Amino acid sequence: MALKLPIYMDNHATTPVDPRVVEAMLPYFTSRFGNAASRNHTFGWEAEQAVENAREQVARLINATPKEIIFTSGATESDNLAIKGVAEMYREKGNHIITMVIEHKAVLDTCKRLEKYGCQVTYLPVTKDGLIDLDDLRRAITPKTILITLMYANNEIGVLQPIEEIGKIAKEHGVIFHTDATQAVGKIPFDVQKFNVDLASLSAHKMYGPKGVGALYVRRKNPRVQLAPIIDGGGHERGMRSGTLNVPSIVGFGAACEIAQKEMATEMERLGKLRERLKGSIFKRLDEVYVNGSLEHRLPNNLNISFAYVEGESLLMGINDVAVSSGSACTSATLEPSYVLKALGVGEDLAHTSIRFGLGRFNTEEEVDYVVDRVVETVSRLRELSPLYEMAKEGVDLKQMQWKAD
Amino acid sequence: MAYSDKVLDHYKNPRNVGSLAKDDPNVGTGLVGAPECGDVMKLQMRVNPQTQVIEDAKFKTFGCGSAIASSSLATEWVKGKTVDEALKIKNTEIVKELNLPPVKIHCSVLAEDAIKAAIADYRKKRGAGQPTAVGEPAQASAD
């Protein structure tokens, strides 16, 4: 069968909506369009019933109860609500927050804003594997600590933090634990009870659901977590998030969760094999390629590789019928190379050469093989063009060079 | 980001890729940029010492498509020019020719620097009698 181009392999950025999810959503745009808050007619009741059904589907996937699910516009809002909500609600108790340097910007920038309002934030470093040191975390906790916010799976390198241990430490110290689980939920098992998670951010569009909808899990028992809302209004979602519910998208989110739960085990295995195929073939055919972050503690669908001596944007240009992302400065809005790779101690020279592959539900073996061919061919061609590759082959130590750049 | 057709053309069919013997007294080598900044250009030219005409030029570039295109274009433009004429090539002309967007202007600056650095290297080799390039070339050297 002929391959369909372009190939999408950027599933950490977003995922296509599963056709089964679209199917579930459609009636809620037209015949069942009611406002879930309308209490006195069937249109409202139907919408409310659909939302409550979705709430159960989401809750079941993460082993929570439906009342603990607050629907939001996505994980960025969930992160904001969790962190700002705790900071305000628990300000009598303390003002110290612990996070880490490779969090998503939705967490880092929220923490930075809170610093302006008097919060103290500790940014834990990570090892070259991309993992925090649990002793660093223990040492960082003070009597003023009100929140630990550490992501489960990283969006660039797919590295998984030791979430169960973090949950235990947080519980021992009586500190609320929030995790941005956006990249993990629906891909690998995530259990709020087992992990002692108090708050968790979720997003539908990273798991074959629609964009513009997400959720915050808010623990109701042991301990009962309270949040100050950041959006005030009609008191929807137990007063924590006002605004008319996005019923079709919430229905889609629920359907996506149900599918993920049913298919997770087989999908994890399949994607893990595809990832090994991708990595194995690239490593067999190219020298001087490096995996960024731990391979052991990692999402099965993620691969982040630096191709030494080949700048990332030029590589993307060469494989223009394949959609992946790069940590190169040239591809970022800030013109800075990836802060995540920098935090791992990946040199800026190698950070410029990194490519993130995000495999997904709809990728096939044939696609992986095609991508490998294109990558190998383009890297080889660009290395022929690279003065650095030439110098390295001549034995020049590039690290000892004194580069004089403006 | 969309690339101009000219950038794509130079990226896909780069002109004058390769290296010249850097120990040849008639060859000037310019190496500018830094790996940490995401672009390094090596531009070399062979100059006829009698006529001062640049008879051959080669490049290798580590960098984005615009950096590759800028240096590829630079080799095309210097070939056949005298050294003094080549020194007059301005980065703004490269920007115009390749339709570079504002975020890629530094690629053209680097190409201009590479030309100047190569000429300065050539003149240094030929003896101190020659005037040096205008402006400080950003040349990398292995110390």
Short mmCIF file of N, CA and C in Angstrom, two decimals, chain A residues 28-188:
data_model
loop_
_atom_site.label_atom_id
_atom_site.label_comp_id
_atom_site.label_asym_id
_atom_site.label_seq_id
_atom_site.Cartn_x
_atom_site.Cartn_y
_atom_site.Cartn_z
N TYR A 28 -24.01 16.42 19.80
CA TYR A 28 -24.03 17.51 20.79
C TYR A 28 -23.78 18.89 20.16
N PHE A 29 -23.53 18.90 18.86
CA PHE A 29 -23.45 20.19 18.15
C PHE A 29 -24.83 20.59 17.63
N THR A 30 -25.67 19.57 17.35
CA THR A 30 -26.92 19.87 16.64
C THR A 30 -28.15 19.55 17.48
N SER A 31 -28.58 18.27 17.47
CA SER A 31 -29.85 17.98 18.14
C SER A 31 -29.76 18.11 19.67
N ARG A 32 -28.60 17.75 20.25
CA ARG A 32 -28.49 17.81 21.72
C ARG A 32 -27.58 18.96 22.12
N PHE A 33 -27.98 20.17 21.77
CA PHE A 33 -27.10 21.33 21.92
C PHE A 33 -27.25 22.04 23.26
N GLY A 34 -28.07 21.49 24.14
CA GLY A 34 -28.48 22.21 25.36
C GLY A 34 -27.34 22.67 26.25
N ASN A 35 -27.67 23.62 27.12
CA ASN A 35 -26.74 24.12 28.13
C ASN A 35 -26.86 23.19 29.35
N ALA A 36 -25.74 22.64 29.76
CA ALA A 36 -25.77 21.65 30.84
C ALA A 36 -26.26 22.26 32.15
N ALA A 37 -26.31 23.59 32.21
CA ALA A 37 -26.77 24.24 33.43
C ALA A 37 -28.26 24.58 33.37
N SER A 38 -28.93 24.29 32.25
CA SER A 38 -30.37 24.53 32.15
C SER A 38 -31.10 23.42 32.91
N ARG A 39 -31.75 23.80 33.99
CA ARG A 39 -32.30 22.78 34.88
C ARG A 39 -33.76 22.42 34.59
N ASN A 40 -34.41 23.17 33.67
CA ASN A 40 -35.84 22.96 33.57
C ASN A 40 -36.37 22.52 32.21
N HIS A 41 -35.51 21.96 31.36
CA HIS A 41 -36.04 21.34 30.14
C HIS A 41 -35.13 20.21 29.69
N THR A 42 -35.65 19.40 28.77
CA THR A 42 -34.92 18.19 28.39
C THR A 42 -33.59 18.49 27.70
N PHE A 43 -33.53 19.63 27.00
CA PHE A 43 -32.27 19.96 26.34
C PHE A 43 -31.15 20.06 27.38
N GLY A 44 -31.46 20.76 28.45
CA GLY A 44 -30.48 20.92 29.53
C GLY A 44 -30.16 19.59 30.20
N TRP A 45 -31.22 18.81 30.45
CA TRP A 45 -30.99 17.53 31.15
C TRP A 45 -30.12 16.59 30.32
N GLU A 46 -30.37 16.59 29.01
CA GLU A 46 -29.61 15.74 28.12
C GLU A 46 -28.12 16.12 28.14
N ALA A 47 -27.89 17.43 28.07
CA ALA A 47 -26.51 17.92 28.08
C ALA A 47 -25.85 17.59 29.41
N GLU A 48 -26.57 17.79 30.49
CA GLU A 48 -26.01 17.52 31.81
C GLU A 48 -25.67 16.04 31.96
N GLN A 49 -26.59 15.21 31.46
CA GLN A 49 -26.36 13.77 31.52
C GLN A 49 -25.10 13.38 30.75
N ALA A 50 -24.92 14.02 29.59
CA ALA A 50 -23.75 13.71 28.75
C ALA A 50 -22.47 14.13 29.47
N VAL A 51 -22.51 15.30 30.12
CA VAL A 51 -21.33 15.78 30.84
C VAL A 51 -21.01 14.85 32.00
N GLU A 52 -22.05 14.43 32.72
CA GLU A 52 -21.80 13.55 33.88
C GLU A 52 -21.26 12.19 33.44
N ASN A 53 -21.73 11.74 32.30
CA ASN A 53 -21.21 10.49 31.76
C ASN A 53 -19.72 10.63 31.42
N ALA A 54 -19.37 11.75 30.79
CA ALA A 54 -17.97 12.01 30.43
C ALA A 54 -17.11 12.13 31.69
N ARG A 55 -17.66 12.76 32.71
CA ARG A 55 -16.93 12.94 33.97
C ARG A 55 -16.56 11.57 34.56
N GLU A 56 -17.50 10.64 34.42
CA GLU A 56 -17.23 9.29 34.91
C GLU A 56 -16.15 8.61 34.09
N GLN A 57 -16.21 8.81 32.77
CA GLN A 57 -15.21 8.19 31.88
C GLN A 57 -13.80 8.71 32.20
N VAL A 58 -13.71 10.03 32.43
CA VAL A 58 -12.41 10.62 32.73
C VAL A 58 -11.92 10.10 34.09
N ALA A 59 -12.83 10.12 35.05
CA ALA A 59 -12.47 9.70 36.42
C ALA A 59 -11.97 8.25 36.43
N ARG A 60 -12.67 7.39 35.69
CA ARG A 60 -12.32 5.97 35.69
C ARG A 60 -10.90 5.75 35.17
N LEU A 61 -10.53 6.52 34.17
CA LEU A 61 -9.20 6.34 33.57
C LEU A 61 -8.08 6.60 34.58
N ILE A 62 -8.31 7.53 35.53
CA ILE A 62 -7.23 7.88 36.47
C ILE A 62 -7.54 7.40 37.89
N ASN A 63 -8.55 6.54 38.02
CA ASN A 63 -8.96 5.98 39.32
C ASN A 63 -9.38 7.07 40.32
N ALA A 64 -10.17 8.02 39.83
CA ALA A 64 -10.71 9.07 40.70
C ALA A 64 -12.22 8.88 40.78
N THR A 65 -12.91 9.74 41.54
CA THR A 65 -14.37 9.71 41.53
C THR A 65 -14.84 10.87 40.67
N PRO A 66 -16.03 10.76 40.06
CA PRO A 66 -16.48 11.80 39.13
C PRO A 66 -16.50 13.20 39.74
N LYS A 67 -16.83 13.29 41.02
CA LYS A 67 -16.90 14.62 41.65
C LYS A 67 -15.53 15.30 41.74
N GLU A 68 -14.49 14.54 41.53
CA GLU A 68 -13.14 15.11 41.63
C GLU A 68 -12.63 15.66 40.30
N ILE A 69 -13.46 15.58 39.27
CA ILE A 69 -13.04 16.06 37.93
C ILE A 69 -13.66 17.43 37.65
N ILE A 70 -12.81 18.42 37.41
CA ILE A 70 -13.25 19.77 37.06
C ILE A 70 -12.87 19.99 35.60
N PHE A 71 -13.86 20.23 34.76
CA PHE A 71 -13.54 20.47 33.34
C PHE A 71 -13.02 21.89 33.14
N THR A 72 -11.98 21.98 32.30
CA THR A 72 -11.37 23.28 31.99
C THR A 72 -11.19 23.37 30.46
N SER A 73 -10.48 24.42 30.04
CA SER A 73 -10.24 24.59 28.60
C SER A 73 -9.02 23.82 28.13
N GLY A 74 -8.28 23.23 29.06
CA GLY A 74 -7.09 22.49 28.67
C GLY A 74 -6.09 22.46 29.82
N ALA A 75 -4.95 21.84 29.57
CA ALA A 75 -3.98 21.64 30.64
C ALA A 75 -3.34 22.94 31.12
N THR A 76 -3.19 23.90 30.22
CA THR A 76 -2.61 25.18 30.66
C THR A 76 -3.51 25.82 31.71
N GLU A 77 -4.80 25.82 31.44
CA GLU A 77 -5.73 26.37 32.44
C GLU A 77 -5.71 25.54 33.72
N SER A 78 -5.65 24.22 33.56
CA SER A 78 -5.62 23.35 34.74
C SER A 78 -4.39 23.64 35.61
N ASP A 79 -3.24 23.81 34.96
CA ASP A 79 -2.01 24.13 35.70
C ASP A 79 -2.16 25.46 36.44
N ASN A 80 -2.70 26.44 35.74
CA ASN A 80 -2.91 27.75 36.36
C ASN A 80 -3.85 27.66 37.55
N LEU A 81 -4.96 26.94 37.36
CA LEU A 81 -5.95 26.81 38.43
C LEU A 81 -5.36 26.08 39.63
N ALA A 82 -4.63 25.02 39.38
CA ALA A 82 -4.06 24.24 40.48
C ALA A 82 -3.09 25.09 41.29
N ILE A 83 -2.16 25.73 40.58
CA ILE A 83 -1.07 26.42 41.28
C ILE A 83 -1.55 27.73 41.91
N LYS A 84 -2.25 28.53 41.13
CA LYS A 84 -2.74 29.80 41.68
C LYS A 84 -3.82 29.55 42.72
N GLY A 85 -4.63 28.52 42.45
CA GLY A 85 -5.71 28.19 43.38
C GLY A 85 -5.19 27.77 44.75
N VAL A 86 -4.13 26.98 44.76
CA VAL A 86 -3.52 26.55 46.03
C VAL A 86 -2.82 27.73 46.70
N ALA A 87 -2.08 28.49 45.91
CA ALA A 87 -1.32 29.62 46.47
C ALA A 87 -2.25 30.58 47.20
N GLU A 88 -3.42 30.82 46.62
CA GLU A 88 -4.35 31.76 47.28
C GLU A 88 -5.04 31.10 48.47
N MET A 89 -5.53 29.87 48.26
CA MET A 89 -6.31 29.21 49.31
C MET A 89 -5.48 28.90 50.55
N TYR A 90 -4.21 28.59 50.37
CA TYR A 90 -3.39 28.16 51.50
C TYR A 90 -2.36 29.22 51.92
N ARG A 91 -2.63 30.48 51.59
CA ARG A 91 -1.61 31.49 51.84
C ARG A 91 -1.37 31.73 53.33
N GLU A 92 -2.37 31.38 54.16
CA GLU A 92 -2.19 31.51 55.60
C GLU A 92 -1.15 30.49 56.09
N LYS A 93 -1.17 29.34 55.40
CA LYS A 93 -0.29 28.25 55.83
C LYS A 93 1.16 28.46 55.37
N GLY A 94 1.32 29.03 54.22
CA GLY A 94 2.67 29.22 53.71
C GLY A 94 2.68 29.82 52.32
N ASN A 95 3.88 30.04 51.81
CA ASN A 95 3.99 30.67 50.49
C ASN A 95 5.06 30.02 49.63
N HIS A 96 5.46 28.80 50.02
CA HIS A 96 6.57 28.17 49.30
C HIS A 96 6.07 27.06 48.37
N ILE A 97 6.55 27.10 47.11
CA ILE A 97 6.17 26.13 46.10
C ILE A 97 7.44 25.45 45.58
N ILE A 98 7.36 24.14 45.36
CA ILE A 98 8.50 23.42 44.78
C ILE A 98 8.12 22.91 43.40
N THR A 99 8.97 23.20 42.42
CA THR A 99 8.75 22.69 41.06
C THR A 99 10.11 22.29 40.50
N MET A 100 10.24 22.13 39.21
CA MET A 100 11.56 21.80 38.64
C MET A 100 11.78 22.54 37.33
N VAL A 101 13.05 22.53 36.91
CA VAL A 101 13.44 23.37 35.79
C VAL A 101 12.90 22.91 34.44
N ILE A 102 12.49 21.64 34.30
CA ILE A 102 12.04 21.18 32.98
C ILE A 102 10.51 21.06 32.90
N GLU A 103 9.81 21.76 33.78
CA GLU A 103 8.35 21.79 33.67
C GLU A 103 7.93 22.49 32.38
N HIS A 104 6.68 22.28 32.01
CA HIS A 104 6.09 23.01 30.89
C HIS A 104 5.97 24.48 31.30
N LYS A 105 5.98 25.36 30.31
CA LYS A 105 5.88 26.80 30.60
C LYS A 105 4.60 27.17 31.34
N ALA A 106 3.56 26.37 31.17
CA ALA A 106 2.30 26.67 31.87
C ALA A 106 2.51 26.61 33.38
N VAL A 107 3.43 25.78 33.82
CA VAL A 107 3.76 25.70 35.24
C VAL A 107 4.83 26.73 35.60
N LEU A 108 5.89 26.79 34.80
CA LEU A 108 7.00 27.70 35.12
C LEU A 108 6.57 29.16 35.13
N ASP A 109 5.82 29.55 34.12
CA ASP A 109 5.42 30.96 34.04
C ASP A 109 4.38 31.30 35.11
N THR A 110 3.55 30.32 35.48
CA THR A 110 2.61 30.54 36.57
C THR A 110 3.38 30.76 37.87
N CYS A 111 4.38 29.93 38.10
CA CYS A 111 5.21 30.09 39.30
C CYS A 111 5.92 31.43 39.31
N LYS A 112 6.42 31.82 38.15
CA LYS A 112 7.12 33.12 38.07
C LYS A 112 6.19 34.27 38.41
N ARG A 113 4.95 34.18 37.94
CA ARG A 113 4.00 35.24 38.26
C ARG A 113 3.75 35.29 39.77
N LEU A 114 3.60 34.11 40.37
CA LEU A 114 3.34 34.07 41.81
C LEU A 114 4.52 34.63 42.61
N GLU A 115 5.72 34.48 42.07
CA GLU A 115 6.89 35.06 42.76
C GLU A 115 6.75 36.57 42.87
N LYS A 116 6.14 37.17 41.86
CA LYS A 116 5.93 38.62 41.89
C LYS A 116 4.97 39.02 43.01
N TYR A 117 4.10 38.06 43.37
CA TYR A 117 3.12 38.36 44.42
C TYR A 117 3.55 37.79 45.77
N GLY A 118 4.83 37.52 45.93
CA GLY A 118 5.33 37.16 47.25
C GLY A 118 5.53 35.68 47.50
N CYS A 119 5.28 34.82 46.54
CA CYS A 119 5.54 33.40 46.74
C CYS A 119 7.03 33.14 46.56
N GLN A 120 7.51 32.09 47.23
CA GLN A 120 8.89 31.65 47.05
C GLN A 120 8.83 30.34 46.29
N VAL A 121 9.63 30.23 45.26
CA VAL A 121 9.58 29.03 44.44
C VAL A 121 10.96 28.38 44.37
N THR A 122 11.02 27.10 44.61
CA THR A 122 12.26 26.33 44.44
C THR A 122 12.16 25.57 43.12
N TYR A 123 13.15 25.76 42.25
CA TYR A 123 13.19 25.05 40.97
C TYR A 123 14.24 23.95 41.08
N LEU A 124 13.78 22.71 41.24
CA LEU A 124 14.72 21.61 41.38
C LEU A 124 15.45 21.36 40.07
N PRO A 125 16.75 21.06 40.15
CA PRO A 125 17.49 20.70 38.93
C PRO A 125 17.20 19.26 38.54
N VAL A 126 17.64 18.86 37.36
CA VAL A 126 17.52 17.46 36.95
C VAL A 126 18.89 16.93 36.56
N THR A 127 19.02 15.61 36.60
CA THR A 127 20.26 14.97 36.17
C THR A 127 20.28 14.93 34.65
N LYS A 128 21.36 14.40 34.09
CA LYS A 128 21.44 14.35 32.62
C LYS A 128 20.41 13.39 32.03
N ASP A 129 19.84 12.55 32.88
CA ASP A 129 18.75 11.67 32.44
C ASP A 129 17.41 12.40 32.42
N GLY A 130 17.38 13.58 33.02
CA GLY A 130 16.13 14.34 33.07
C GLY A 130 15.29 14.05 34.29
N LEU A 131 15.90 13.43 35.31
CA LEU A 131 15.16 13.06 36.52
C LEU A 131 15.58 13.93 37.70
N ILE A 132 14.61 14.21 38.59
CA ILE A 132 15.00 14.94 39.80
C ILE A 132 15.62 13.95 40.77
N ASP A 133 16.38 14.50 41.72
CA ASP A 133 16.94 13.72 42.81
C ASP A 133 15.95 13.84 43.96
N LEU A 134 15.44 12.70 44.45
CA LEU A 134 14.41 12.74 45.50
C LEU A 134 14.94 13.36 46.78
N ASP A 135 16.24 13.25 47.03
CA ASP A 135 16.81 13.90 48.21
C ASP A 135 16.77 15.42 48.09
N ASP A 136 16.96 15.90 46.87
CA ASP A 136 16.81 17.35 46.63
C ASP A 136 15.41 17.79 47.02
N LEU A 137 14.43 16.97 46.62
CA LEU A 137 13.04 17.30 46.92
C LEU A 137 12.82 17.32 48.43
N ARG A 138 13.28 16.27 49.11
CA ARG A 138 13.10 16.21 50.58
C ARG A 138 13.73 17.43 51.24
N ARG A 139 14.93 17.77 50.82
CA ARG A 139 15.64 18.89 51.43
C ARG A 139 14.95 20.23 51.14
N ALA A 140 14.24 20.30 50.04
CA ALA A 140 13.62 21.59 49.66
C ALA A 140 12.36 21.90 50.48
N ILE A 141 11.77 20.86 51.07
CA ILE A 141 10.50 21.07 51.79
C ILE A 141 10.75 21.82 53.11
N THR A 142 9.97 22.86 53.34
CA THR A 142 10.06 23.64 54.58
C THR A 142 8.66 23.69 55.20
N PRO A 143 8.55 24.19 56.44
CA PRO A 143 7.22 24.32 57.04
C PRO A 143 6.31 25.25 56.24
N LYS A 144 6.90 26.07 55.40
CA LYS A 144 6.11 27.02 54.60
C LYS A 144 5.68 26.44 53.24
N THR A 145 6.11 25.21 52.95
CA THR A 145 5.81 24.63 51.65
C THR A 145 4.33 24.23 51.56
N ILE A 146 3.64 24.77 50.58
CA ILE A 146 2.22 24.45 50.42
C ILE A 146 1.96 23.60 49.19
N LEU A 147 2.91 23.54 48.26
CA LEU A 147 2.64 22.82 47.02
C LEU A 147 3.93 22.28 46.40
N ILE A 148 3.83 21.02 45.97
CA ILE A 148 4.87 20.43 45.11
C ILE A 148 4.21 20.24 43.76
N THR A 149 4.77 20.84 42.72
CA THR A 149 4.21 20.64 41.38
C THR A 149 5.30 20.10 40.46
N LEU A 150 5.18 18.82 40.12
CA LEU A 150 6.17 18.14 39.28
C LEU A 150 5.44 17.32 38.23
N MET A 151 5.82 17.51 37.00
CA MET A 151 5.12 16.82 35.90
C MET A 151 5.43 15.32 35.91
N TYR A 152 4.54 14.55 35.31
CA TYR A 152 4.79 13.11 35.22
C TYR A 152 5.68 12.85 34.00
N ALA A 153 5.16 13.08 32.78
CA ALA A 153 5.95 12.84 31.57
C ALA A 153 6.29 14.18 30.93
N ASN A 154 7.56 14.34 30.59
CA ASN A 154 7.98 15.59 29.96
C ASN A 154 7.58 15.63 28.48
N ASN A 155 7.18 16.81 28.03
CA ASN A 155 6.68 16.96 26.67
C ASN A 155 7.76 16.94 25.60
N GLU A 156 9.02 17.23 25.97
CA GLU A 156 10.07 17.19 24.94
C GLU A 156 10.79 15.86 24.91
N ILE A 157 11.16 15.37 26.09
CA ILE A 157 11.99 14.16 26.13
C ILE A 157 11.23 12.93 26.62
N GLY A 158 9.97 13.11 27.02
CA GLY A 158 9.15 11.97 27.42
C GLY A 158 9.59 11.29 28.71
N VAL A 159 10.53 11.92 29.42
CA VAL A 159 11.05 11.29 30.64
C VAL A 159 10.01 11.33 31.77
N LEU A 160 9.90 10.20 32.48
CA LEU A 160 8.90 10.06 33.55
C LEU A 160 9.56 10.29 34.91
N GLN A 161 9.02 11.21 35.67
CA GLN A 161 9.53 11.42 37.03
C GLN A 161 9.04 10.28 37.93
N PRO A 162 9.77 10.01 39.01
CA PRO A 162 9.36 8.94 39.93
C PRO A 162 8.13 9.36 40.73
N ILE A 163 6.99 9.31 40.09
CA ILE A 163 5.79 9.97 40.62
C ILE A 163 5.30 9.33 41.92
N GLU A 164 5.44 8.01 42.01
CA GLU A 164 4.96 7.33 43.21
C GLU A 164 5.77 7.76 44.44
N GLU A 165 7.07 7.84 44.27
CA GLU A 165 7.94 8.27 45.37
C GLU A 165 7.68 9.73 45.73
N ILE A 166 7.47 10.56 44.71
CA ILE A 166 7.19 11.97 44.97
C ILE A 166 5.89 12.08 45.77
N GLY A 167 4.88 11.31 45.36
CA GLY A 167 3.60 11.32 46.06
C GLY A 167 3.74 10.92 47.52
N LYS A 168 4.58 9.93 47.74
CA LYS A 168 4.82 9.46 49.11
C LYS A 168 5.46 10.56 49.96
N ILE A 169 6.48 11.18 49.39
CA ILE A 169 7.20 12.23 50.12
C ILE A 169 6.25 13.39 50.44
N ALA A 170 5.45 13.77 49.45
CA ALA A 170 4.51 14.87 49.67
C ALA A 170 3.53 14.52 50.79
N LYS A 171 3.04 13.30 50.76
CA LYS A 171 2.07 12.88 51.77
C LYS A 171 2.70 12.86 53.17
N GLU A 172 3.91 12.32 53.25
CA GLU A 172 4.61 12.28 54.55
C GLU A 172 4.75 13.67 55.15
N HIS A 173 4.97 14.66 54.29
CA HIS A 173 5.18 16.02 54.78
C HIS A 173 3.90 16.84 54.79
N GLY A 174 2.80 16.23 54.41
CA GLY A 174 1.53 16.95 54.42
C GLY A 174 1.49 18.11 53.43
N VAL A 175 2.20 17.93 52.30
CA VAL A 175 2.21 18.98 51.27
C VAL A 175 1.35 18.51 50.08
N ILE A 176 0.58 19.42 49.52
CA ILE A 176 -0.26 19.09 48.36
C ILE A 176 0.63 18.81 47.15
N PHE A 177 0.28 17.76 46.42
CA PHE A 177 1.08 17.36 45.25
C PHE A 177 0.25 17.52 43.98
N HIS A 178 0.70 18.42 43.11
CA HIS A 178 0.08 18.60 41.80
C HIS A 178 1.00 18.02 40.74
N THR A 179 0.44 17.34 39.76
CA THR A 179 1.27 16.88 38.64
C THR A 179 0.60 17.25 37.32
N ASP A 180 1.42 17.77 36.41
CA ASP A 180 0.94 18.00 35.05
C ASP A 180 1.11 16.65 34.34
N ALA A 181 0.00 15.96 34.18
CA ALA A 181 0.05 14.60 33.63
C ALA A 181 -0.40 14.57 32.17
N THR A 182 -0.37 15.74 31.53
CA THR A 182 -0.87 15.89 30.17
C THR A 182 -0.34 14.86 29.18
N GLN A 183 0.98 14.64 29.20
CA GLN A 183 1.57 13.74 28.20
C GLN A 183 1.42 12.27 28.57
N ALA A 184 1.10 12.01 29.84
CA ALA A 184 1.07 10.63 30.31
C ALA A 184 -0.33 10.01 30.27
N VAL A 185 -1.32 10.80 30.66
CA VAL A 185 -2.67 10.24 30.78
C VAL A 185 -3.17 9.74 29.42
N GLY A 186 -3.69 8.53 29.44
CA GLY A 186 -4.17 7.93 28.20
C GLY A 186 -3.10 7.16 27.47
N LYS A 187 -1.83 7.37 27.85
CA LYS A 187 -0.72 6.69 27.18
C LYS A 187 -0.17 5.58 28.06
N ILE A 188 -0.01 5.91 29.36
CA ILE A 188 0.50 4.91 30.31
C ILE A 188 -0.39 4.98 31.55
#
